[in-house]
Short mmCIF file of C-alpha atoms and ligand atoms in Angstrom, two decimals:
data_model
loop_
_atom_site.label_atom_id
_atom_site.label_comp_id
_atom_site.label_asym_id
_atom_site.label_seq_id
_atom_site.Cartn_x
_atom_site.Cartn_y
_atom_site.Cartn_z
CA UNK Z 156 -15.04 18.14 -22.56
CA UNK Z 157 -18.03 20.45 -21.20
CA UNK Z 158 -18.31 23.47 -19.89
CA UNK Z 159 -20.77 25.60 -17.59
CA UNK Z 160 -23.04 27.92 -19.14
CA UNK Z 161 -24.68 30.41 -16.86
CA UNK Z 162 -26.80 33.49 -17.13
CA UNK Z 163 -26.11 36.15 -14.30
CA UNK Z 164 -29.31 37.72 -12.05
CA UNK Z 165 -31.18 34.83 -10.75
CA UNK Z 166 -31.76 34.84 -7.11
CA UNK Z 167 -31.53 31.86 -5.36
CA UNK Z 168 -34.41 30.25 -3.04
CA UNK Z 169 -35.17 26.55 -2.69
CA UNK Z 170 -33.60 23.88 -1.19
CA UNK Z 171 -30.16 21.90 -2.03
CA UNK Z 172 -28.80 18.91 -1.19
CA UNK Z 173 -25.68 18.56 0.17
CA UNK Z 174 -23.65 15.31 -0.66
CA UNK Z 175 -21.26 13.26 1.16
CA UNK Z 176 -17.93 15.06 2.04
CA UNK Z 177 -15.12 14.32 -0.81
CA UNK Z 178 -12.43 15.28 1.72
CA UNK Z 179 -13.82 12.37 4.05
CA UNK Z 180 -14.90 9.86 1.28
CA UNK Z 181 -10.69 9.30 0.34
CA UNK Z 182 -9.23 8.65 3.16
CA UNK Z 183 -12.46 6.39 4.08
CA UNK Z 184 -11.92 4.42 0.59
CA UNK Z 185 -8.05 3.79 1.37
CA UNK Z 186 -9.14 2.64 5.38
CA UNK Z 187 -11.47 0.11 3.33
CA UNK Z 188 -7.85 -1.81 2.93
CA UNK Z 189 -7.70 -2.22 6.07
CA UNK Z 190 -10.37 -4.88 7.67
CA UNK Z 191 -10.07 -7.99 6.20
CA UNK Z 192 -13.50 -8.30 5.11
CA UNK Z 193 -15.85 -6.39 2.83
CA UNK Z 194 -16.86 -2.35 4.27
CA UNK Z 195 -20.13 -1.12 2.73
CA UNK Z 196 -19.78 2.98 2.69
CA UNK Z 197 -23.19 5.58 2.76
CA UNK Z 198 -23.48 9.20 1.23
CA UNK Z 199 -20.92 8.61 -0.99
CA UNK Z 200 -20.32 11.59 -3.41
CA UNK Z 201 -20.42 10.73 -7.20
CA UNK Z 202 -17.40 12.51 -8.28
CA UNK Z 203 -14.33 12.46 -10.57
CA UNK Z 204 -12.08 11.98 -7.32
CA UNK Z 205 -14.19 8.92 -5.60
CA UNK Z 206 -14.02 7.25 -9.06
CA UNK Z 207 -10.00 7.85 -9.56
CA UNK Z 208 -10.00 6.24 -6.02
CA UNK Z 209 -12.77 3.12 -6.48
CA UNK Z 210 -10.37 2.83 -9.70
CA UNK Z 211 -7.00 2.95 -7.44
CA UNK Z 212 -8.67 0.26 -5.11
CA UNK Z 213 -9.22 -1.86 -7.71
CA UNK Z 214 -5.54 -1.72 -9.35
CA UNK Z 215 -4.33 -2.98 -5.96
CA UNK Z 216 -6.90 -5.87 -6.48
CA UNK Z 217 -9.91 -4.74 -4.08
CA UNK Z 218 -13.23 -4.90 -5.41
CA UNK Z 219 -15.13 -1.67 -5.07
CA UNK Z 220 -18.70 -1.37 -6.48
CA UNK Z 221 -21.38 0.87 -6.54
CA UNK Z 222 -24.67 -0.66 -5.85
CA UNK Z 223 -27.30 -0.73 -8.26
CA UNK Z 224 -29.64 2.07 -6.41
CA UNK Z 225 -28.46 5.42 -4.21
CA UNK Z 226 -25.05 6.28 -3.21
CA UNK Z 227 -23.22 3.16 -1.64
CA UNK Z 228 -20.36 1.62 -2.75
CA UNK Z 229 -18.95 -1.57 -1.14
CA UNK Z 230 -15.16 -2.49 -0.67
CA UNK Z 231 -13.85 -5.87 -0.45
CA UNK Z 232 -10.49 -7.36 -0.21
CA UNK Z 233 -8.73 -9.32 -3.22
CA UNK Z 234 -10.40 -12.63 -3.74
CA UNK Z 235 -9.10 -15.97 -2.76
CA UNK Z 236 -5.27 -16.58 -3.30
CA UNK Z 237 -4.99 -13.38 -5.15
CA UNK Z 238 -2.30 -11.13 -3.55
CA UNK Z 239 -3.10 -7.88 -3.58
CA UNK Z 240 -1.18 -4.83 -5.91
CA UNK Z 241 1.03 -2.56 -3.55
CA UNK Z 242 1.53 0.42 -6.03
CA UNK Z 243 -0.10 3.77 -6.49
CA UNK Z 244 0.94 4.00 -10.61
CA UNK Z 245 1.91 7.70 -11.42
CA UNK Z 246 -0.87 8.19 -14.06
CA UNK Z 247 -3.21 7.88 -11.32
CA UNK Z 248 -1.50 9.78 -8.75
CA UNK Z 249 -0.81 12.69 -11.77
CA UNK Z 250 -4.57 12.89 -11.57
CA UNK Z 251 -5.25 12.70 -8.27
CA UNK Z 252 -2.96 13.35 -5.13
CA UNK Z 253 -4.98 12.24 -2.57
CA UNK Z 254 -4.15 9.09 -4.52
CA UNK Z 255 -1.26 8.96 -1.81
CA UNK Z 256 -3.14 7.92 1.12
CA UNK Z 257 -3.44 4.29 0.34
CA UNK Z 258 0.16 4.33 1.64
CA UNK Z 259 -0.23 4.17 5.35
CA UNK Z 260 -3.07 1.44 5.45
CA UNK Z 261 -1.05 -0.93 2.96
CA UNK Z 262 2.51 -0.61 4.29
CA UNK Z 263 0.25 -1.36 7.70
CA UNK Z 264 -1.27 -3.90 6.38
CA UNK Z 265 1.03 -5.59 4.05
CA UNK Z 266 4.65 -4.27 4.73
CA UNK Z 267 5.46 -2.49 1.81
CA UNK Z 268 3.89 -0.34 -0.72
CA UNK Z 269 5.42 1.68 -3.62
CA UNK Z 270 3.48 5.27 -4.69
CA UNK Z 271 4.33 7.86 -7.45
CA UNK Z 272 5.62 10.90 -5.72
CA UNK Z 273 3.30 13.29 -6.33
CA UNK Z 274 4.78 16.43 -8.36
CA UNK Z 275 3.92 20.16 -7.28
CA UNK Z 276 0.47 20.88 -8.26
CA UNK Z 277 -1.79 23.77 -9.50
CA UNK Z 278 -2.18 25.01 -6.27
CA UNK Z 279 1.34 24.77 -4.92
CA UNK Z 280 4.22 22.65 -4.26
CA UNK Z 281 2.50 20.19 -1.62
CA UNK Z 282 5.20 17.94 -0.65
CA UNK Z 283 4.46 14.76 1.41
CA UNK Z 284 7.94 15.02 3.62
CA UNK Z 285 5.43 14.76 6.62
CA UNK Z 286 4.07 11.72 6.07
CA UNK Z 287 7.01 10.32 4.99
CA UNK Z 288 9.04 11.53 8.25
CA UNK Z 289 6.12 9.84 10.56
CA UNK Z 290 6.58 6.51 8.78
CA UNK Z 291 10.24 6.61 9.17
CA UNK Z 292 9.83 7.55 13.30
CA UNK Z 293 7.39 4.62 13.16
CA UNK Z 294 10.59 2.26 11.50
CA UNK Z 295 9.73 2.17 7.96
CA UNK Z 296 12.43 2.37 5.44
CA UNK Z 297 11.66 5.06 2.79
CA UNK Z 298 13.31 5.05 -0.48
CA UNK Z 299 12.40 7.27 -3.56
CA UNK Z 300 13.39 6.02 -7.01
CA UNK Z 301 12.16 6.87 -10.36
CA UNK Z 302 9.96 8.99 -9.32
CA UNK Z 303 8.28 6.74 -6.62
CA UNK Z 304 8.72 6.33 -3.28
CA UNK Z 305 8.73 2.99 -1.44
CA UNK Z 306 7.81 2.51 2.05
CA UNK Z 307 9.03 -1.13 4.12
CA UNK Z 308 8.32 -1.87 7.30
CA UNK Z 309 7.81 -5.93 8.52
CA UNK Z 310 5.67 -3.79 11.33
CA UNK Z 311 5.47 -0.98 12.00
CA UNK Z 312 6.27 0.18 15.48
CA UNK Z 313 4.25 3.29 17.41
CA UNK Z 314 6.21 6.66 17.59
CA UNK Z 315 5.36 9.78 18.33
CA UNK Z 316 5.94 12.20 15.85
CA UNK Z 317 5.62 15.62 16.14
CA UNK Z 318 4.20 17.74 12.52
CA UNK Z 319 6.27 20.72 11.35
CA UNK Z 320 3.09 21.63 10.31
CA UNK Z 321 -0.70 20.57 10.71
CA UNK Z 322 -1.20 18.17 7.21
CA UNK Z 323 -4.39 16.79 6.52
CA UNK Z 324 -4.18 14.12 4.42
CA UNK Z 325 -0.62 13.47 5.85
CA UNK Z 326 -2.58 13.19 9.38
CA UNK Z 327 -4.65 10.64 8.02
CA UNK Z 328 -2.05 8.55 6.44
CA UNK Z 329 -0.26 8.41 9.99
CA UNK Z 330 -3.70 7.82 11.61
CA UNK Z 331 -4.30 4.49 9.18
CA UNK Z 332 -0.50 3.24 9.31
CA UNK Z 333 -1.04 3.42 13.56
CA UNK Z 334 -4.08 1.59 13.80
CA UNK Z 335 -2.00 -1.72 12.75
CA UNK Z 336 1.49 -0.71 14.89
CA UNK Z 337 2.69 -2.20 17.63
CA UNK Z 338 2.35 -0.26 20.96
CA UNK Z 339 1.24 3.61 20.92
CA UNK Z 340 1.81 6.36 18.64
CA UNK Z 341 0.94 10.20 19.48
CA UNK Z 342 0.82 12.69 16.94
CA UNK Z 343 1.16 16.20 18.12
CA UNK Z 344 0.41 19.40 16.06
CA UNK Z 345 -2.45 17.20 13.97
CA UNK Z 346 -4.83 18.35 11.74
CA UNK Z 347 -8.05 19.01 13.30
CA UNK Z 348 -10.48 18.65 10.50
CA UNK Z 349 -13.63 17.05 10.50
CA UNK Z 350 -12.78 14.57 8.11
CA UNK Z 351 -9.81 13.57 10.70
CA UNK Z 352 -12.56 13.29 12.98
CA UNK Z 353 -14.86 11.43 10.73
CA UNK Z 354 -11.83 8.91 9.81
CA UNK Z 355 -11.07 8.59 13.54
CA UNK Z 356 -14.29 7.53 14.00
CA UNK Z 357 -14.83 4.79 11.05
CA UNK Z 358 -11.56 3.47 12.14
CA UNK Z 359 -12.63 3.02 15.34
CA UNK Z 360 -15.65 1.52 14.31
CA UNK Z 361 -13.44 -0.91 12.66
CA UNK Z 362 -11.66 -1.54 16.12
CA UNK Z 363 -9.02 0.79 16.05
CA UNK Z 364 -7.96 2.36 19.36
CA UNK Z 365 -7.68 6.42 18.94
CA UNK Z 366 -8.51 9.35 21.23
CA UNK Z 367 -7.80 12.71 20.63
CA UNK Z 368 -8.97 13.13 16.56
CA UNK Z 369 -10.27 17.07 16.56
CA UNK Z 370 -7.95 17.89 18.71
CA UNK Z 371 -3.90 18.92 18.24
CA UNK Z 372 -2.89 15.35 19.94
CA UNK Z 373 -4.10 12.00 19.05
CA UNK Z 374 -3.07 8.71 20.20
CA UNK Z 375 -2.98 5.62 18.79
CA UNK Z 376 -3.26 2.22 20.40
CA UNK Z 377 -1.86 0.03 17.60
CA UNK Z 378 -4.27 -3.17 17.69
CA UNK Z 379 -3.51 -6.46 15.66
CA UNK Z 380 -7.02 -6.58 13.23
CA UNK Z 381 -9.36 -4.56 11.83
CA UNK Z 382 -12.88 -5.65 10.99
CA UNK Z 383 -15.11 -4.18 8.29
CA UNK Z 384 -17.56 -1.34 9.05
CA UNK Z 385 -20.81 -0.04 7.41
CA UNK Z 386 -20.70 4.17 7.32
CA UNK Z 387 -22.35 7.13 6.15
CA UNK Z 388 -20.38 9.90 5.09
CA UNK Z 389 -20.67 12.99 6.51
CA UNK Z 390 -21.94 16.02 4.47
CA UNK Z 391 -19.31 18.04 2.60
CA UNK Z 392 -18.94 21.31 4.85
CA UNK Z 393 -16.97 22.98 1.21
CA UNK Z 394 -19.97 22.21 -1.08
CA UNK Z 395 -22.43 23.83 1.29
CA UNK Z 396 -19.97 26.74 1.84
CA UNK Z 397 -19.69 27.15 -1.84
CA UNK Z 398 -24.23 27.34 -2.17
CA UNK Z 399 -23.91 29.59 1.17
CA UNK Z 400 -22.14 32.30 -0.79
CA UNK Z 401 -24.16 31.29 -4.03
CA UNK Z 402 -27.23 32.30 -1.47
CA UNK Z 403 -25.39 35.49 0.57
CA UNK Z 404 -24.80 36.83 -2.92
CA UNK Z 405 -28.18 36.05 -4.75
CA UNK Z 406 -29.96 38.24 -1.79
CA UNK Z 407 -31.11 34.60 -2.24
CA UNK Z 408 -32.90 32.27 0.71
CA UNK Z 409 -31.91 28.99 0.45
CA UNK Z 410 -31.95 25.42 3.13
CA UNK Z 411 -28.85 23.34 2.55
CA UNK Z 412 -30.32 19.95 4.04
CA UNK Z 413 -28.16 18.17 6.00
CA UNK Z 414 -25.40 20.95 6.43
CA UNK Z 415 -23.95 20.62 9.69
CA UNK Z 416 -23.48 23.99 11.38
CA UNK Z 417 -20.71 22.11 13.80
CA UNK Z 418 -18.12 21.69 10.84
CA UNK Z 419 -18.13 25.26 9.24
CA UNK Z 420 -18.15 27.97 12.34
CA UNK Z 421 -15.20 30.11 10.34
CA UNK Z 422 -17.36 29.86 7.09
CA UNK Z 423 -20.41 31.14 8.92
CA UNK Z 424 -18.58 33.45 10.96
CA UNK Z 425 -17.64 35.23 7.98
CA UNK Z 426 -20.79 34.74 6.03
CA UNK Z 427 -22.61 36.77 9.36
CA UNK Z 428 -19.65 39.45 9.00
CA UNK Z 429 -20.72 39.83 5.99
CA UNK Z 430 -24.56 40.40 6.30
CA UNK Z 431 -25.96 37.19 5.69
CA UNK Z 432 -28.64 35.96 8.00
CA UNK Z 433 -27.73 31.62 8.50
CA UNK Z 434 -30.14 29.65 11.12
CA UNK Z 435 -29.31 26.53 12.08
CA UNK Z 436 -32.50 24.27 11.77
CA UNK Z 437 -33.38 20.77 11.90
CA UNK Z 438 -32.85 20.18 8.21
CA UNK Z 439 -29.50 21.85 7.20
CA UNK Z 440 -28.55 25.23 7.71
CA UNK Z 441 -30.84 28.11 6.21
CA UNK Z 442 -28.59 31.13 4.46
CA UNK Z 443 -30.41 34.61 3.56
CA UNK Z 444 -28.59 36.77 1.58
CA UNK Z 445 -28.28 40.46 2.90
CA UNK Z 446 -29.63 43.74 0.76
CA UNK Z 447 -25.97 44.83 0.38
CA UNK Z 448 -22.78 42.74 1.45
CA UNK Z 449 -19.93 44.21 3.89
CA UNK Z 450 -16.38 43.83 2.77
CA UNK Z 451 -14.34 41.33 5.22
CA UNK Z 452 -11.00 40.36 6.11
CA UNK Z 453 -10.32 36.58 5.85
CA UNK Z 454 -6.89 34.45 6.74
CA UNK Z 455 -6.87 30.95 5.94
CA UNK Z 456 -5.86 28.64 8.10
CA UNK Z 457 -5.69 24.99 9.31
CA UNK Z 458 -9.11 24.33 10.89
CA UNK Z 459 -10.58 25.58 12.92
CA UNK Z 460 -9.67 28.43 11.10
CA UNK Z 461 -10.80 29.95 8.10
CA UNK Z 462 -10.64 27.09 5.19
CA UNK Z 463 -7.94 27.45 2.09
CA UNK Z 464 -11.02 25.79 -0.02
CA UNK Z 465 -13.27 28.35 0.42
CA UNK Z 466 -11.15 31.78 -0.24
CA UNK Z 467 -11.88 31.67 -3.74
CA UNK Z 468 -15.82 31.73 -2.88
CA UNK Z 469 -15.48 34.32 -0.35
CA UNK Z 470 -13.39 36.50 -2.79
CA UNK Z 471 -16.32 36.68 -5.58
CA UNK Z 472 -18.36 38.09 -2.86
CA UNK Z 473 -16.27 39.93 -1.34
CA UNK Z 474 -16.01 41.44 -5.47
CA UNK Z 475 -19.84 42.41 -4.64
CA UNK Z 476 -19.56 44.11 -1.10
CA UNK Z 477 -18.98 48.01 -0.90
CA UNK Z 478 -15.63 48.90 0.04
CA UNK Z 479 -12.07 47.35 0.50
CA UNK Z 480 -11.48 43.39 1.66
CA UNK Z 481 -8.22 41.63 2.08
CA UNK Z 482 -8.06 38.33 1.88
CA UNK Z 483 -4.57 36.40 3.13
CA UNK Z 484 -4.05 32.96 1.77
CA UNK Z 485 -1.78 31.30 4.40
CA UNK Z 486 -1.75 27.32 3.35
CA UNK Z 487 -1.14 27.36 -0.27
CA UNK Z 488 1.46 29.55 -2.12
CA UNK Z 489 -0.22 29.69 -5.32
CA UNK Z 490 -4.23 29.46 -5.08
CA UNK Z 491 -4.76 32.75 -6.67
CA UNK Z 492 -5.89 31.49 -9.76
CA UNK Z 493 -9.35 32.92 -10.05
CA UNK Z 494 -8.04 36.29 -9.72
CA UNK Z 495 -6.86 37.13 -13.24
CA UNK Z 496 -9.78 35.60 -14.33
CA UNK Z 497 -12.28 37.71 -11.99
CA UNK Z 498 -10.19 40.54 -12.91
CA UNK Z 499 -11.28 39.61 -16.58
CA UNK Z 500 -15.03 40.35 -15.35
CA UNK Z 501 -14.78 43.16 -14.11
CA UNK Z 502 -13.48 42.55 -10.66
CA UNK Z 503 -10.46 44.76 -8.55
CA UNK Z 504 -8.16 42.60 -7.15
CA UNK Z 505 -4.67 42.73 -6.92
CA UNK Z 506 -2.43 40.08 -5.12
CA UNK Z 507 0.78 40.76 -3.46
CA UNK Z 508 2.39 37.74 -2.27
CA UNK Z 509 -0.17 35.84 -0.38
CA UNK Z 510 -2.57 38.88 0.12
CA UNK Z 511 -4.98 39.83 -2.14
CA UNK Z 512 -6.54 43.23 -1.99
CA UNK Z 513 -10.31 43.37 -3.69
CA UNK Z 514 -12.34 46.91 -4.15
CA UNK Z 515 -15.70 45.83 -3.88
CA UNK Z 516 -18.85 46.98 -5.66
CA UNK Z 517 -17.48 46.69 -9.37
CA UNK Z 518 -19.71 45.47 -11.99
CA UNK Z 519 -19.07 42.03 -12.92
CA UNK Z 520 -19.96 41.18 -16.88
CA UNK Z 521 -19.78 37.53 -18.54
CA UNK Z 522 -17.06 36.06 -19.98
CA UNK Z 523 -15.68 33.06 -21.01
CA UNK Z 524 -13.28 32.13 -18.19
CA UNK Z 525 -11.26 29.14 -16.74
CA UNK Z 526 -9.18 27.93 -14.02
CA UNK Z 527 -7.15 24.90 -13.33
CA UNK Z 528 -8.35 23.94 -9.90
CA UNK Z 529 -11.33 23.18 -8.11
CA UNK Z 530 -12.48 25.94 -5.48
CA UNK Z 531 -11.48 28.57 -8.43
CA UNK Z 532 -13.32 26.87 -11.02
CA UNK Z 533 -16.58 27.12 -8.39
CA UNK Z 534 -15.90 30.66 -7.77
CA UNK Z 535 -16.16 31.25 -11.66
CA UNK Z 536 -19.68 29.49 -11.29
CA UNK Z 537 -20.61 31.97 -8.64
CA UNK Z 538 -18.96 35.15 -10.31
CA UNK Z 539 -21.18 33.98 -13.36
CA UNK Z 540 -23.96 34.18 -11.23
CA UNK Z 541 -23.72 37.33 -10.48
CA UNK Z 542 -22.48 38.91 -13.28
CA UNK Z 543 -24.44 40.40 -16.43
CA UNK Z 544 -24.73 38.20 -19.21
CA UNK Z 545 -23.56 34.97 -19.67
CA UNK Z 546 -20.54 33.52 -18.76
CA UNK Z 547 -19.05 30.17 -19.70
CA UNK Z 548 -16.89 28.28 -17.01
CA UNK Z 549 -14.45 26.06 -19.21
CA UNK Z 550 -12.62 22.90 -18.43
CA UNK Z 551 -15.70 21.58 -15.93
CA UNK Z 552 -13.44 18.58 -15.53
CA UNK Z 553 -12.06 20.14 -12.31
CA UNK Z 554 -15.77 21.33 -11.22
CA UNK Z 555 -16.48 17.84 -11.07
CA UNK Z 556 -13.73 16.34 -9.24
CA UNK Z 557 -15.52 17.69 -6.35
CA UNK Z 558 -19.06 18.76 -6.95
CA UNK Z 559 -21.77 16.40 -7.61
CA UNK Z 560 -23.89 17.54 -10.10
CA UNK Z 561 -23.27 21.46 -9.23
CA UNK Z 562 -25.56 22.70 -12.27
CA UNK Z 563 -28.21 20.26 -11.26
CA UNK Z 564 -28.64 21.61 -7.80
CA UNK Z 565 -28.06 24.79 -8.81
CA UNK Z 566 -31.00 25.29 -11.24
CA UNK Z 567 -33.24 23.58 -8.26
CA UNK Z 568 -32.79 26.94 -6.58
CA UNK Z 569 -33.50 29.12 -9.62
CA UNK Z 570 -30.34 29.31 -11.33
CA UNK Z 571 -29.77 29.73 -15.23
CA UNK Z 572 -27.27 27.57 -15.59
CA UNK Z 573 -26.70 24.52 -17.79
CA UNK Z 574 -23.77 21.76 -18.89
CA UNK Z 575 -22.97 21.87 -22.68
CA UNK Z 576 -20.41 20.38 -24.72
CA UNK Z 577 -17.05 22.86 -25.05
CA UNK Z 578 -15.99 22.78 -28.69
N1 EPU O 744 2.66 20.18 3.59
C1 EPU O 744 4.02 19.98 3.60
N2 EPU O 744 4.47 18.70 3.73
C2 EPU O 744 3.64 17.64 3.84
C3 EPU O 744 2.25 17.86 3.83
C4 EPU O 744 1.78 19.16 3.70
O1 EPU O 744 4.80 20.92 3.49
O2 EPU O 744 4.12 16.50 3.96
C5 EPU O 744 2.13 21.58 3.48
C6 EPU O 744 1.34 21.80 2.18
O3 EPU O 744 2.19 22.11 1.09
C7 EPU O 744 0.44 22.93 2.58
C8 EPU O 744 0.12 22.62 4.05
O4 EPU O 744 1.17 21.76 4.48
O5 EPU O 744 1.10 24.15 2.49
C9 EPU O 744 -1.21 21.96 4.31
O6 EPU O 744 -1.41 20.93 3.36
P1 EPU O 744 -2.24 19.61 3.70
O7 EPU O 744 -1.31 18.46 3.73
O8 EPU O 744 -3.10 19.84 4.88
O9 EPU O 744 -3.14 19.48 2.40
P2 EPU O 744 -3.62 18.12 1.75
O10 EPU O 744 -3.78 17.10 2.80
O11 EPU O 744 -2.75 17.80 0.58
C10 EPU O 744 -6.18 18.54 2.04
C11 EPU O 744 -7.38 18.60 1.15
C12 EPU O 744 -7.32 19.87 0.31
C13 EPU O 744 -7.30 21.07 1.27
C14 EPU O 744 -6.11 20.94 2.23
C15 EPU O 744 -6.07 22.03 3.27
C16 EPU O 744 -7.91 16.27 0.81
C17 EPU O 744 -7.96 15.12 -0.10
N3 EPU O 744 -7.40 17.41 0.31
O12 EPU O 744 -5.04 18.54 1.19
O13 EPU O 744 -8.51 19.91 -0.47
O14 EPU O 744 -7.19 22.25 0.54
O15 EPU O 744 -6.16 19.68 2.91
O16 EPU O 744 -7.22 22.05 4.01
O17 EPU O 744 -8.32 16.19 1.95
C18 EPU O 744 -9.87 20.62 -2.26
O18 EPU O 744 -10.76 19.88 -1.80
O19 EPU O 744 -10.09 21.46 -3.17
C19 EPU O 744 -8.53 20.51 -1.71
C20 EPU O 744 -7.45 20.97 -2.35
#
């Protein structure tokens, strides 16, 4: 396994990358089973997740293959006579919940599919109840055994189903399953995300018949066939977050090319509040990082609110800013994890309940540190930034189920940082 090795007090100035959104490339790879012909996807991310789902596609009998050069992969249906594989095994689901989205599109497609349930996670419980009460309105019969749960339906039928609570990828499950109903399904109290939108969009591309993705109601015309599609993925508005407060908190200067200012208003809202300077120009978005940084008060929320995925960032800054922040983590029960681990460089934070309360301005030294989920794992990265000395970030495994490259792009801008083997 490897680990991140980084030396604290560079600032940041340069140029990044960003790369194709994780958070849309899944649910785009599941749609793929859609068509019935072969969908070439752009901008796709090379990460741990898009490879547990290329290798989930292919269990079920698609083919999914990178091409030789650049970031494309292209998905095509099971060959000949072969019928395809309706089952989401559990080691594969273990590692990766989003793993759960091929669901809608093959019970949609095909009628039936059987998927591990996936357990509580790091970050909390994360049930899927919602996406398995929209298949049942839509006249699917849902049964769990041995730890899987199997979804029937000879077709299913449009519904409209109302969310307890806005889900994302439990949104986009519903949104796939619809496109092959019969008659119209409305989903009220739906995720807004961008990636909804950006799914809402390939699918119609595809010839699916939705309005309303970005918005609390969407509607579904269920439509008999789906063709394939050539897309670029949008840029991943969490991996530019993430080098926004790497920038803010370097009193760096840095152009994230081909950020789009339209997906991350809360991020930049609170990256202003804080004293950063961020111009939207033609190639990205431009952050400048301020002299001194101003505590803040953040809430996470469903978009368009504040994002759950980047409190952890905001937190190492907010470490760095004179005076008192609270930060309120409203979508997941237990995604505190960084904390005892800032805490362990020389941060102030205590948590009560889903608040945290962080005196700014401490000194942060090295360590070696961990945590068992993405977003904290970054904020480690950026801590180490910032802190004296070297710190090591261990277990990079979960850094690079969602960052491409992260030390790469990093030392482009002037960071000491570097991947070495963890013994
Ligand atoms: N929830 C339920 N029942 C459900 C579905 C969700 O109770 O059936 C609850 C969850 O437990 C949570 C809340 O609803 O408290 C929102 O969860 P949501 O379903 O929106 O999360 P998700 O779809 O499992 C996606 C992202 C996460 C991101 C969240 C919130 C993907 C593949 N994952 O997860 O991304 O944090 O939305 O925005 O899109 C990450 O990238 O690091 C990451 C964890």
């Amino acid at each position: 396994m490897d680990k991140i090795v980084v030396e604290g007090g560079a600032r940041l100035s340069g140029k990044i990358p960003v790369s194709g959104a994780k958070n849309a490339a899944l649910p785009l790879l599941a749609a793929a089973l859609l068509p019935s012909g072969t969908s070439t996807y752009r901008n796709v991310p090379k990460l741990a997740d898009v490879l547990t789902m290329t290798k989930l596609l292919r269990m079920l009998g698609w083919s999914a293959d990178a091409e030789a050069k650049g970031d494309s992969l292209v998905i095509g249906p099971p060959s000949g006579k072969k019928k395809p594989k309706l089952e989401a095994p559990y080691d594969l689901v273990r590692t990766m919940r989003a793993s759960v989205l091929v669901l809608g599109p093959l019970v949609a497609r095909y009628g039936r599919a059987r998927v591990s349930m996936p357990g509580g996670c790091n970050i909390g419980a994360r049930p899927i109840d919602q996406h398995l009460k929209g298949l049942e309105a839509m006249g699917a019969k849902v049964t769990l055994d041995h730890g899987y749960v199997e979804v029937e339906a000879k077709r299913l039928k449009g519904a409209t189903i109302v969310f307890d609570m806005p889900t994302v990828t439990g949104c986009e499950n519903i949104l796939m399953a619809a496109t092959l109903a019969k008659g119209r399904t409305v989903m009220e109290n739906a995720a807004r995300e961008p990636e909804i939108e950006e799914l809402a969009l390939v699918l119609n591309k595809m010839g699916a018949k939705i309005q309303g993705a970005g918005t609390p109601i969407i509607t579904i015309e269920g439509v008999d066939e789906l063709h394939p599609i050539e897309h670029a993925i949008i840029p991943d508005r969490i991996e530019a977050g993430t080098f926004a407060c790497a920038a803010a908190m370097t009193h760096g200067d840095v152009l994230l090319e081909g950020a789009r200012a339209e997906h991350m208003e809360a991020i930049i809202a609170k990256l202003r509040a804080m004293g950063a300077i961020v111009a939207v120009e033609a190639g990205g978005l431009r952050v400048k990082g301020p002299a001194e940084l101003a505590p803040i008060d953040i809430t996470t929320q469903p978009h368009p609110g504040f994002p759950t995925d980047m409190q952890a960032q905001f937190m190492v800054m907010a470490c760095l800013a004179k005076g008192q922040s609270v930060i309120k983590e409203m979508i997941f029960e237990n995604r505190f994890q960084h904390v005892p681990e800032l805490n362990r460089m020389g941060a102030d934070i205590q948590t009560t309940g889903r608040a945290a309360v962080i005196r700014g301005g401490m000194k942060l030294t090295g360590a070696s540190v961990m945590a068992t989920d993405l977003r904290a794992s970054a904020s480690l990265v950026l801590a180490g930034m910032v802190a004296q000395g070297k710190t090591e970030v261990l277990r990079v495994y979960h850094l690079d189920r969602g960052y491409e490259a992260i030390e790469k792009k990093l030392r482009g801008v002037g960071a000491k940082i570097k991947r070495a083997k963890q013994t």
